PDB file of C-alpha atoms in Angstrom:
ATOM      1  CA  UNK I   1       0.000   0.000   0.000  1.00 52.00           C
ATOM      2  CA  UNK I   2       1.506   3.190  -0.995  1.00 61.00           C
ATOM      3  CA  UNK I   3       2.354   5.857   1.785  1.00 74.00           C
ATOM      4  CA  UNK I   4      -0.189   9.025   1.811  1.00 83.00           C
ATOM      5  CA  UNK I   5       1.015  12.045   0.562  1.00 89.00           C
ATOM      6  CA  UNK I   6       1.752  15.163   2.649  1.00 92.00           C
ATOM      7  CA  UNK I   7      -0.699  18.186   1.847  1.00 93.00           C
ATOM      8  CA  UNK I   8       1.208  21.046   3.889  1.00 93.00           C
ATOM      9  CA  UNK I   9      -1.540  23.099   3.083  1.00 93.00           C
ATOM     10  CA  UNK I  10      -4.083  20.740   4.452  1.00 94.00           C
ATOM     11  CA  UNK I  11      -1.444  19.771   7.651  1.00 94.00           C
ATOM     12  CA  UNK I  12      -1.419  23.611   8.480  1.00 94.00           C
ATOM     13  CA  UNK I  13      -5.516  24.206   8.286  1.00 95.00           C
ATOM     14  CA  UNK I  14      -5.686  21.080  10.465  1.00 95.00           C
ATOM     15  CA  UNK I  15      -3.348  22.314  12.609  1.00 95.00           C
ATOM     16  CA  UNK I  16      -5.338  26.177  13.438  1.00 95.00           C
ATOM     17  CA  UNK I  17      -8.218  24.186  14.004  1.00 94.00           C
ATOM     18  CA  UNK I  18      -7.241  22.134  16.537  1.00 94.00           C
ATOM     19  CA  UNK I  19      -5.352  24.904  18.331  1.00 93.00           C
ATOM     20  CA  UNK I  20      -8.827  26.770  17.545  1.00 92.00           C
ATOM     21  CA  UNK I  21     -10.977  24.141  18.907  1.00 90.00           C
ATOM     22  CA  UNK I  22      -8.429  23.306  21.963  1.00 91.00           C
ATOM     23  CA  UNK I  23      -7.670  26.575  22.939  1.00 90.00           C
ATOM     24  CA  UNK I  24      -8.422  26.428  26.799  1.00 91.00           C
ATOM     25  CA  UNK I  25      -6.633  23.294  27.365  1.00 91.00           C
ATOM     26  CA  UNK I  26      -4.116  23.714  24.884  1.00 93.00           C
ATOM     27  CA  UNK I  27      -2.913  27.422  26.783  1.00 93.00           C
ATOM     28  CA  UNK I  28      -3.092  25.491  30.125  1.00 92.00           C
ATOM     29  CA  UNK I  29      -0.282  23.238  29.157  1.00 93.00           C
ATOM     30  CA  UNK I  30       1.348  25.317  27.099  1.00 93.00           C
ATOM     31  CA  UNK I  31       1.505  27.275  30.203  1.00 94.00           C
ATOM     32  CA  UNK I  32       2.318  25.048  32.749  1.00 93.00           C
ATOM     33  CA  UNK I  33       4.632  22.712  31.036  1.00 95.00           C
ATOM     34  CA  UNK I  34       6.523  25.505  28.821  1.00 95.00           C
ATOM     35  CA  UNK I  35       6.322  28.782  29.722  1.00 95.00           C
ATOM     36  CA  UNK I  36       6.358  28.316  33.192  1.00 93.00           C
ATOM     37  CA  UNK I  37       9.831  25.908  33.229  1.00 91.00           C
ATOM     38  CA  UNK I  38      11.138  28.329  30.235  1.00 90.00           C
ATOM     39  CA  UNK I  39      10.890  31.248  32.457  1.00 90.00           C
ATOM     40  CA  UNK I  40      11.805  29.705  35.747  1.00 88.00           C
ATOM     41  CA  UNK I  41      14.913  28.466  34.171  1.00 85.00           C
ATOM     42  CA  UNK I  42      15.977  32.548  32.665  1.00 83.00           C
ATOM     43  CA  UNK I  43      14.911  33.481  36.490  1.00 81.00           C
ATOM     44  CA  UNK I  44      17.821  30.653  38.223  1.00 82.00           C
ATOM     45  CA  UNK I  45      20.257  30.073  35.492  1.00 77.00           C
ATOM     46  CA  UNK I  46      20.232  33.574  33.335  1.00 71.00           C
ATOM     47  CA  UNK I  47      23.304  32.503  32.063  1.00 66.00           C
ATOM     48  CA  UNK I  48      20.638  30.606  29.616  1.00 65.00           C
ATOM     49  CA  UNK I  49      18.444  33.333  28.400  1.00 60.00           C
ATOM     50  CA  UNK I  50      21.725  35.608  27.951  1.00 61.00           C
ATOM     51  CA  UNK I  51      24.638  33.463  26.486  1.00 60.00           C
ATOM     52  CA  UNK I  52      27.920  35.081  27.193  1.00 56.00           C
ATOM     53  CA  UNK I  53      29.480  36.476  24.271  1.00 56.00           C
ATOM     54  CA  UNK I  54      33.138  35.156  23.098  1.00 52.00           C
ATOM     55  CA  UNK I  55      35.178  37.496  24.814  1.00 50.00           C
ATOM     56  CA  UNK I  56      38.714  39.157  23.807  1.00 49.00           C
ATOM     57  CA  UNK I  57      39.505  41.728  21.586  1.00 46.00           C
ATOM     58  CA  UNK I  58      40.300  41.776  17.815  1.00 49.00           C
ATOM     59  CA  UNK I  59      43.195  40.416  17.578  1.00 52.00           C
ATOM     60  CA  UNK I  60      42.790  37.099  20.016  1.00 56.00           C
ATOM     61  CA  UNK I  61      42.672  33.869  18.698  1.00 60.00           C
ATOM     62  CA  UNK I  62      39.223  32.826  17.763  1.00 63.00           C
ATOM     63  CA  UNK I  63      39.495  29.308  18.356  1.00 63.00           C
ATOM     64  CA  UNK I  64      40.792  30.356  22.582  1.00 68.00           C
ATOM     65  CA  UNK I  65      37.747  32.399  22.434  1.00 65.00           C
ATOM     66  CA  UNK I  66      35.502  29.621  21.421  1.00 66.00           C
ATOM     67  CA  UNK I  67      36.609  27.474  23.746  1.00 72.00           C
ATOM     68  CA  UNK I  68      36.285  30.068  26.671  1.00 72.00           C
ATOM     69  CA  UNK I  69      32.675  30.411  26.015  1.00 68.00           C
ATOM     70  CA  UNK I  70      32.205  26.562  25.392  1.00 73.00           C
ATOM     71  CA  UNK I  71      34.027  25.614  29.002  1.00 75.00           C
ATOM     72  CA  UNK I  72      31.741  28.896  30.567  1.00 74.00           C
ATOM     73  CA  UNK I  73      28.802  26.858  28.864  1.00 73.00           C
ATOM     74  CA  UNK I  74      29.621  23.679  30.309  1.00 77.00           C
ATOM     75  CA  UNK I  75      30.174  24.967  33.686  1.00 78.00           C
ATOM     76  CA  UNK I  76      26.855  26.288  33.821  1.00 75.00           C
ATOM     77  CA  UNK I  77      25.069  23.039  32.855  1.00 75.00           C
ATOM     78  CA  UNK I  78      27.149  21.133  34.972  1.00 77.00           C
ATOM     79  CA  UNK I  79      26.386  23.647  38.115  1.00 77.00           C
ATOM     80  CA  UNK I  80      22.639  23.483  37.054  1.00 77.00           C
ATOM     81  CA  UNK I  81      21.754  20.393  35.832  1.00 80.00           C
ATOM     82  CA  UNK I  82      19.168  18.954  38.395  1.00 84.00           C
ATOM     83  CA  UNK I  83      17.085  21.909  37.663  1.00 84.00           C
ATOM     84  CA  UNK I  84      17.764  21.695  34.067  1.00 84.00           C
ATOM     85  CA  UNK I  85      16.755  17.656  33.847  1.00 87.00           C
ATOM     86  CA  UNK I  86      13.496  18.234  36.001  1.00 89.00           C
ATOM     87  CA  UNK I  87      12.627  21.470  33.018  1.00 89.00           C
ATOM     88  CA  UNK I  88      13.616  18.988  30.488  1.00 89.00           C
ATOM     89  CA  UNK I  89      11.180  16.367  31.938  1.00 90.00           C
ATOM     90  CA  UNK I  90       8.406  18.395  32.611  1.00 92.00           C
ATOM     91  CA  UNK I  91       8.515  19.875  28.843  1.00 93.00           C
ATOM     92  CA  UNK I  92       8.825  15.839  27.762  1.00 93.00           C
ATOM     93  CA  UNK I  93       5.614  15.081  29.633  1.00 94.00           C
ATOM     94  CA  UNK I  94       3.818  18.345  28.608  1.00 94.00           C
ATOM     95  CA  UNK I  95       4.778  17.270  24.792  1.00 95.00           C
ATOM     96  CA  UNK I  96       3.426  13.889  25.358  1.00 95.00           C
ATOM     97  CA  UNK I  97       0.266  14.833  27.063  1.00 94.00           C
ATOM     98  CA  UNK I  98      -0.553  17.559  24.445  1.00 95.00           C
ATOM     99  CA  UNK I  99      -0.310  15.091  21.661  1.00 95.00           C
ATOM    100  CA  UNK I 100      -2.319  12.644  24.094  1.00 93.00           C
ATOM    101  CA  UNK I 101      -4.989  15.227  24.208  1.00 92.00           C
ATOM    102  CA  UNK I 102      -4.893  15.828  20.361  1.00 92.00           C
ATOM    103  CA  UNK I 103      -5.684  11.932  19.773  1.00 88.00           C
ATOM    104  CA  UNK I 104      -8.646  11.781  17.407  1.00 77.00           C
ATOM    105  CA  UNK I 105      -9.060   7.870  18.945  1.00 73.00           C
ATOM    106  CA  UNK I 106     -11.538   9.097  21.826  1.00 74.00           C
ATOM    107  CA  UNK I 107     -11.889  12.431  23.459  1.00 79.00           C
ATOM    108  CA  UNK I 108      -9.857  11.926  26.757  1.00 83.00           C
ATOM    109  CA  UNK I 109     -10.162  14.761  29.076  1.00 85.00           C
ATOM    110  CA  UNK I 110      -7.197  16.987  30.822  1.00 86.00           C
ATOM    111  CA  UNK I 111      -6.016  14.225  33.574  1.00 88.00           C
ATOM    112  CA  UNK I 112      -6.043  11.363  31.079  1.00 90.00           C
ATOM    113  CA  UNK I 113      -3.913  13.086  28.547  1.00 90.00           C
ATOM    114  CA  UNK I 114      -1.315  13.776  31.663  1.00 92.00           C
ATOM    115  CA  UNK I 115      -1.638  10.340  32.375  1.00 93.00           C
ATOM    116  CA  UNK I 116      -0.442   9.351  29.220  1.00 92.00           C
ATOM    117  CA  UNK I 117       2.138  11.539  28.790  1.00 92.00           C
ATOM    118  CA  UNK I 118       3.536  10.435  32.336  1.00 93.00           C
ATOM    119  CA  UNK I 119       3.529   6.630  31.075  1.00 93.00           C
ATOM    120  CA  UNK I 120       5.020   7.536  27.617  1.00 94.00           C
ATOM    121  CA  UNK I 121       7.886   9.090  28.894  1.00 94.00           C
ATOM    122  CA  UNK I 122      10.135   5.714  29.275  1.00 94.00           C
ATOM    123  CA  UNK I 123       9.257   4.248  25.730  1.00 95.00           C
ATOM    124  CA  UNK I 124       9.981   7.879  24.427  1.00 95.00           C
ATOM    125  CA  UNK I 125      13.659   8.125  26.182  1.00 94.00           C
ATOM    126  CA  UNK I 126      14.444   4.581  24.794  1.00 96.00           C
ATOM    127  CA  UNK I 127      13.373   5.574  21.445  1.00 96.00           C
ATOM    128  CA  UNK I 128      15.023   8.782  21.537  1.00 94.00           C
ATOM    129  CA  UNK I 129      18.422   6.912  23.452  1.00 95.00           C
ATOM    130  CA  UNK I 130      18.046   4.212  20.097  1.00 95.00           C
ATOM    131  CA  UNK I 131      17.419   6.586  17.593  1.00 94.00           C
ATOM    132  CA  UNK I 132      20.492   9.118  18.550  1.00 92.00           C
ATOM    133  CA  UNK I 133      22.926   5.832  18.864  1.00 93.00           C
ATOM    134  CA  UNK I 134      21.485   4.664  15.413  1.00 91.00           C
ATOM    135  CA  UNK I 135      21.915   8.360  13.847  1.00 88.00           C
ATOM    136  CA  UNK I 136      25.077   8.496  16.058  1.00 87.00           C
ATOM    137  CA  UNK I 137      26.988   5.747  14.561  1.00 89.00           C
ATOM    138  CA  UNK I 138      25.654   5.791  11.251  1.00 87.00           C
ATOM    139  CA  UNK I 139      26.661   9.617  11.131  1.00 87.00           C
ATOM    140  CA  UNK I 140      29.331  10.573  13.817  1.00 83.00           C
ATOM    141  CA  UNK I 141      31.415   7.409  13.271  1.00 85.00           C
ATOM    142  CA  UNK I 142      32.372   8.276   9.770  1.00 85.00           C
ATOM    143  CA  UNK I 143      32.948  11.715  10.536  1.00 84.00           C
ATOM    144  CA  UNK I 144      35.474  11.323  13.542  1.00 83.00           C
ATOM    145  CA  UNK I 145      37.062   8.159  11.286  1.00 85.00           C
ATOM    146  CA  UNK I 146      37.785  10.920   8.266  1.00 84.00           C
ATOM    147  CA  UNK I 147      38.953  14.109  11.162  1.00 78.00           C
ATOM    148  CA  UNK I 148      41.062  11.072  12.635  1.00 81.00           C
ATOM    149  CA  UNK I 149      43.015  10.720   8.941  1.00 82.00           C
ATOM    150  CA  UNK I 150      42.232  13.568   6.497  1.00 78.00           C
ATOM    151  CA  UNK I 151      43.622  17.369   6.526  1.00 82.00           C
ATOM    152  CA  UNK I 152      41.057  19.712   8.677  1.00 79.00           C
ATOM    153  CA  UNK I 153      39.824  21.321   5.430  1.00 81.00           C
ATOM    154  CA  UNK I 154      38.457  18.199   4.215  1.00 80.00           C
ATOM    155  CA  UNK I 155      36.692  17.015   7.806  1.00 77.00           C
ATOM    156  CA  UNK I 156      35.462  20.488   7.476  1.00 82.00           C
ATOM    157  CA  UNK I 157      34.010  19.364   4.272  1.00 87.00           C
ATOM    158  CA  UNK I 158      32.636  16.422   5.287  1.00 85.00           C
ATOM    159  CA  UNK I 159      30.630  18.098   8.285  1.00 84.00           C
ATOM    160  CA  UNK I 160      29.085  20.479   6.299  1.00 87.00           C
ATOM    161  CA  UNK I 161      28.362  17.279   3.541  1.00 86.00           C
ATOM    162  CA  UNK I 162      27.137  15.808   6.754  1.00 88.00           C
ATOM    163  CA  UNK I 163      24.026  18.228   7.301  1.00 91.00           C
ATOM    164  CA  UNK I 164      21.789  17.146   5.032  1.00 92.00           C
ATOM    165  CA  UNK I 165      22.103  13.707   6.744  1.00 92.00           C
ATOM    166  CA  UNK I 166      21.245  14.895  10.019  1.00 92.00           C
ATOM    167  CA  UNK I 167      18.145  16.626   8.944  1.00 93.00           C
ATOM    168  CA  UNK I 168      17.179  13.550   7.124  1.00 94.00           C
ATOM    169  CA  UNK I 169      17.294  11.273  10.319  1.00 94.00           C
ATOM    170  CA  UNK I 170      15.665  14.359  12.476  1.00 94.00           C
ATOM    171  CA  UNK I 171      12.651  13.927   9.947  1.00 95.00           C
ATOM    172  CA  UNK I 172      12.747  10.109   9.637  1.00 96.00           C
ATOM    173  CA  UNK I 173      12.392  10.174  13.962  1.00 96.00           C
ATOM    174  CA  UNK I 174      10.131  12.943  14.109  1.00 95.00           C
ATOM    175  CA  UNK I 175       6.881  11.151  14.345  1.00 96.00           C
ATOM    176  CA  UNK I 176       8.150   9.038  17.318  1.00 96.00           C
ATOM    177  CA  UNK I 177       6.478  11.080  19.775  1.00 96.00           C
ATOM    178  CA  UNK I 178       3.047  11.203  18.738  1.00 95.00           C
ATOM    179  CA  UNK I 179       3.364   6.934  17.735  1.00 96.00           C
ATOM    180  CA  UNK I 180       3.350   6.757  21.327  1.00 96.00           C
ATOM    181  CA  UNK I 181       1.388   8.738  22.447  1.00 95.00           C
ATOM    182  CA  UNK I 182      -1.347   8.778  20.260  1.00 94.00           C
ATOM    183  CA  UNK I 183      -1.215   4.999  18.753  1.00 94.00           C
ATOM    184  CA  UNK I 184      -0.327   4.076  22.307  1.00 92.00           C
ATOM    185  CA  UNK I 185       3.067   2.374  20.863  1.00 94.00           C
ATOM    186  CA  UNK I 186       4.992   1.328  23.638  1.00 94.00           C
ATOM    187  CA  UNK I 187       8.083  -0.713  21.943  1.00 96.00           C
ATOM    188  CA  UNK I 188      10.542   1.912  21.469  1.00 96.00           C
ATOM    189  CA  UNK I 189      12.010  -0.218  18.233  1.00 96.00           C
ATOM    190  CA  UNK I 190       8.703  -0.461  16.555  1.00 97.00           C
ATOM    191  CA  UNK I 191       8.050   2.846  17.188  1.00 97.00           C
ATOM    192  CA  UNK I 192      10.981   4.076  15.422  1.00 96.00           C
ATOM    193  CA  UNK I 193      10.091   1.923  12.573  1.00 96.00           C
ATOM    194  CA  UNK I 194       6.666   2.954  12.564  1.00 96.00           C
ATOM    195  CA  UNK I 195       7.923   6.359  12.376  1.00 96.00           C
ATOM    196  CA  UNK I 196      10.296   5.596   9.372  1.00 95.00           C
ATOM    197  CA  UNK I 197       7.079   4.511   7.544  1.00 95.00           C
ATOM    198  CA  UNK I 198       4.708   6.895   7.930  1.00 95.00           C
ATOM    199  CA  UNK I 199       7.590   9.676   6.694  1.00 95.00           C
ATOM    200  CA  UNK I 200       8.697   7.382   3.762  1.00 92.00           C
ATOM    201  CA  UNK I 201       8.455   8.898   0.637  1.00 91.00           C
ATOM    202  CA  UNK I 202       7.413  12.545   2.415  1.00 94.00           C
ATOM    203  CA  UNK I 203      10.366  13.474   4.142  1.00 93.00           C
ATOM    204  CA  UNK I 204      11.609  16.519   1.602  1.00 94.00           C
ATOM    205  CA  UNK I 205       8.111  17.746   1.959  1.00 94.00           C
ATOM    206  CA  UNK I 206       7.848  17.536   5.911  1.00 96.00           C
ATOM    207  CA  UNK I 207      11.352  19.095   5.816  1.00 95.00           C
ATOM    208  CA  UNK I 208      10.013  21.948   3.516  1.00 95.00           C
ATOM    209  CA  UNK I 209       7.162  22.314   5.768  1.00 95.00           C
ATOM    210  CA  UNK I 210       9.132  22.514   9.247  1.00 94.00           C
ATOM    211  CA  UNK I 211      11.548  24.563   7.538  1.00 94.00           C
ATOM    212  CA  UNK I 212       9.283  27.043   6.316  1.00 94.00           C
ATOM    213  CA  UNK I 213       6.817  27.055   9.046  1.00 94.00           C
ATOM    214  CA  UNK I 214      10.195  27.722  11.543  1.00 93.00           C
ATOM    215  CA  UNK I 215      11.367  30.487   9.273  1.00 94.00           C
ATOM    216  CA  UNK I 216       8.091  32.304   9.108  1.00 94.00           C
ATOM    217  CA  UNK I 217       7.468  32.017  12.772  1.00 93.00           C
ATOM    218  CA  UNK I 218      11.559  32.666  13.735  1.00 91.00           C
ATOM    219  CA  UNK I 219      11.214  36.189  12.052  1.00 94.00           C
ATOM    220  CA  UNK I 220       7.678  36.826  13.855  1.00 92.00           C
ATOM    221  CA  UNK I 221       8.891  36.156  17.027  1.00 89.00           C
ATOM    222  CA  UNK I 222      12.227  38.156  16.614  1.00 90.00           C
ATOM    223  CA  UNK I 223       9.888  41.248  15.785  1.00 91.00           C
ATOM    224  CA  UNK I 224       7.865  41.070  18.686  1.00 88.00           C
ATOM    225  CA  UNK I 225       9.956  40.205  21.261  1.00 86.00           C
ATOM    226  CA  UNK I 226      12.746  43.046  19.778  1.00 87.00           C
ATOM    227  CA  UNK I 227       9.616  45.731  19.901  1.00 90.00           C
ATOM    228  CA  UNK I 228       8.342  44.349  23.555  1.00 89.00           C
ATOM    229  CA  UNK I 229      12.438  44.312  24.672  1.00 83.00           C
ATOM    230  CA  UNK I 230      12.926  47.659  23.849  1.00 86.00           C
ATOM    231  CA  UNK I 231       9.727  49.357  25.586  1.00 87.00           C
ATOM    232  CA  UNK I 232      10.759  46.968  28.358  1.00 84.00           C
ATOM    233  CA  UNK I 233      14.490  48.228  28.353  1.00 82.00           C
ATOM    234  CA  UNK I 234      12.698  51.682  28.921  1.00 80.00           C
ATOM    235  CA  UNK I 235      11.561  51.065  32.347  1.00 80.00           C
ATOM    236  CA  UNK I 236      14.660  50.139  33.971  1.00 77.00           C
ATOM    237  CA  UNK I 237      15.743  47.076  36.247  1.00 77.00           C
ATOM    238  CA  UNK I 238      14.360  44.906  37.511  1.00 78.00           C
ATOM    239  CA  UNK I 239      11.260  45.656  35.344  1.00 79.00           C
ATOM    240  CA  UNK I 240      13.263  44.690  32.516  1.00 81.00           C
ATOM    241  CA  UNK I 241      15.055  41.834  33.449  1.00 82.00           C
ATOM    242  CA  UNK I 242      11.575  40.150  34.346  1.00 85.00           C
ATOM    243  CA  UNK I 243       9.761  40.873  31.425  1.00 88.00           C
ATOM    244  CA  UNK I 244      12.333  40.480  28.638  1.00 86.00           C
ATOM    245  CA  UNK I 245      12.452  36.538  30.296  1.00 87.00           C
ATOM    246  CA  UNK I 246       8.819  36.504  30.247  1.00 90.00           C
ATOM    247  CA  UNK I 247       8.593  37.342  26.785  1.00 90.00           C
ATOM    248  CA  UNK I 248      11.083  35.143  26.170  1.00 89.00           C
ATOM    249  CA  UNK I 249       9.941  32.592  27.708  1.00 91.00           C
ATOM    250  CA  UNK I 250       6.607  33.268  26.531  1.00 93.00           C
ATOM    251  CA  UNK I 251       7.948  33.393  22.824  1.00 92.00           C
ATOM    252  CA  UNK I 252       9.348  29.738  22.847  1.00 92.00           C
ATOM    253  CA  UNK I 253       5.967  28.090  24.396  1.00 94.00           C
ATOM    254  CA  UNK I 254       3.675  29.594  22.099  1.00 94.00           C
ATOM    255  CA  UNK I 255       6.409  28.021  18.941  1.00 94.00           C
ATOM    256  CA  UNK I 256       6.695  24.778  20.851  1.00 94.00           C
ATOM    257  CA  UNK I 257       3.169  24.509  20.786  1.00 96.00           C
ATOM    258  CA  UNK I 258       2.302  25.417  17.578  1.00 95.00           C
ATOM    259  CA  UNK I 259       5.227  22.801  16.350  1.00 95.00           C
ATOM    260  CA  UNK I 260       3.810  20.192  18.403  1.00 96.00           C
ATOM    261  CA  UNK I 261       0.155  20.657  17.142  1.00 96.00           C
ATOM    262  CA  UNK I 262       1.443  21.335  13.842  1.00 96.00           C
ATOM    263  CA  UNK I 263       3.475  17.088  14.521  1.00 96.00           C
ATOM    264  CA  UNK I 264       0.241  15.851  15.522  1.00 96.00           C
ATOM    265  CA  UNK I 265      -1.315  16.956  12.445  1.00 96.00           C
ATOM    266  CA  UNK I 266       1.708  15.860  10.006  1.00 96.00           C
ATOM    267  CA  UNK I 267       0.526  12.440  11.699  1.00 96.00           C
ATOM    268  CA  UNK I 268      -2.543  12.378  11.485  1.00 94.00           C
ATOM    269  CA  UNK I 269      -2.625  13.145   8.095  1.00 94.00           C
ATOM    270  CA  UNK I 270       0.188  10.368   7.289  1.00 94.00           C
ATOM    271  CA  UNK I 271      -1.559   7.741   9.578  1.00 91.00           C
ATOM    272  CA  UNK I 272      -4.884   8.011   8.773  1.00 83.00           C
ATOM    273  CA  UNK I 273      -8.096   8.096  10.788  1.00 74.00           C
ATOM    274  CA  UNK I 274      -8.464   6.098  13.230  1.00 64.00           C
ATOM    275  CA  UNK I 275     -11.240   3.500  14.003  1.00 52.00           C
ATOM    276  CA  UNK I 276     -12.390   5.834  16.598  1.00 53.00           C
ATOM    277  CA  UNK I 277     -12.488   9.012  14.746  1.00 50.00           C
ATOM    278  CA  UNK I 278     -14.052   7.388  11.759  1.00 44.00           C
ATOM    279  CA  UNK I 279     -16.475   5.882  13.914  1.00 46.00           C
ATOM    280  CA  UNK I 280     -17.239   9.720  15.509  1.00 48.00           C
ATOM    281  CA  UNK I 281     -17.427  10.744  11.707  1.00 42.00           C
ATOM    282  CA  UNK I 282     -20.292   8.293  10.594  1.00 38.00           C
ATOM    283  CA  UNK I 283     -22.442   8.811  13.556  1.00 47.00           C
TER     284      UNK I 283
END
């Protein structure tokens, strides 16, 4: 049987209506499971909502300068990580749940779609532990085996040859999430596989999507939150601190949301109705 086709057109409309038709319970975990974490973590580790800038002056080497920034980077996930793997958990389950509650098999309410989420998370790490070993080896293997043995010009090469790749096993895995949680997929192989599938044969056109949808929404939110920053940078501290994070922080849940809606619809469309929903459509 030959793979459905992806209508980005279609995948989009689908994807305002359920954000239309969800909007109460869609905000409340957007909220709680995004914006909140986002902004707690620029509050505790601001070290994350303002990256330090390579210092040194003109002249310095570039490469001493990198590596500053990238040990200062380090430091500050190693001093923080607890908090950071509880924000990174809580946005995992808030992902989960939201694609839970998006199901078109049944109409679970709030505290089922948590429920979900909370006993997808462990098939989800595997598959996402699997996947970035599979992509790992089958990517960063031959890399480091050509930097090992060829001049630095042509590793260069082969990283930048190696992009393409990458994105091509980011949209091969990127229905893994929603197998779970919305075909209830708990075997974090066959996930995987059912998510190499369902993208076979559409995976230029989901990348054109993403990419486009990203770029359109990237330059939206750079607008906004550059106007809101500078009438915020007008009031002084600590009035601006606070609500340049909140913005901020504000910003990146209302794009993880709409990318996570916009997954479930990608899916839904790929997938097919379920029994369910066809059942709710001929009643």
């Amino acid at each position: 049987m030959a793979n459905r086709k992806l209508d980005m057109g279609k995948a989009w409309t689908q994807a305002t209506d359920m954000i239309g038709g969800n909007r109460d319970t869609i905000s409340a975990i957007g909220g709680l499971f995004f914006f909140l974490p986002s902004f707690a973590a620029s509050l505790f580790v601001p070290a994350l909502a303002n990256p330090p800038q390579a210092a040194g002056s003109s002249g310095a080497d570039p490469d001493a300068a990198m590596q500053a920034l990238v040990a200062q980077m380090s430091a500050t996930y190693a001093d923080n990580w607890p908090l950071l793997l509880a924000i990174t958990v809580v946005q995992f389950i808030g992902s989960m749940s939201l694609f839970a509650l998006l199901t078109d098999r049944g109409n679970p309410t709030v505290g089922e779609a948590l429920g979900t989420g909370i006993k997808s998370i462990p098939s989800y790490l595997a598959a996402q532990l699997i996947s970035a070993l599979g992509a790992g080896l089958a990517i960063g293997l031959p890399i480091g085996l050509i930097a090992a043995v060829a001049p630095s010009a042509v590793a260069a090469l082969t990283v930048v040859a190696a992009i393409p790749v990458i994105i091509y096993f980011v949209i091969k895995f990127s229905l893994i999430a929603p197998v779970i949680a919305i075909e209830g997929e708990r075997n974090p192989i066959a996930a995987i596989q059912r998510s190499w599938r369902l993208t076979k044969s559409n995976s230029l056109r989901i990348a054109l999507f993403l990419f486009l949808l990203i770029f359109t929404i990237g330059i939206i939110a750079a607008l906004v939150s550059g106007v809101i920053g500078l009438v915020l940078s007008a009031m002084g501290e600590p009035v601006a601190t606070i609500g340049i994070n909140a913005t901020s922080a504000l910003v990146n849940a209302l794009v993880t949301v709409i990318l996570l809606v916009v997954t479930v619809a990608i899916h839904r469309q790929l997938a097919g109705p379920s029994a369910e929903g066809l059942a709710e459509t001929f009643e």
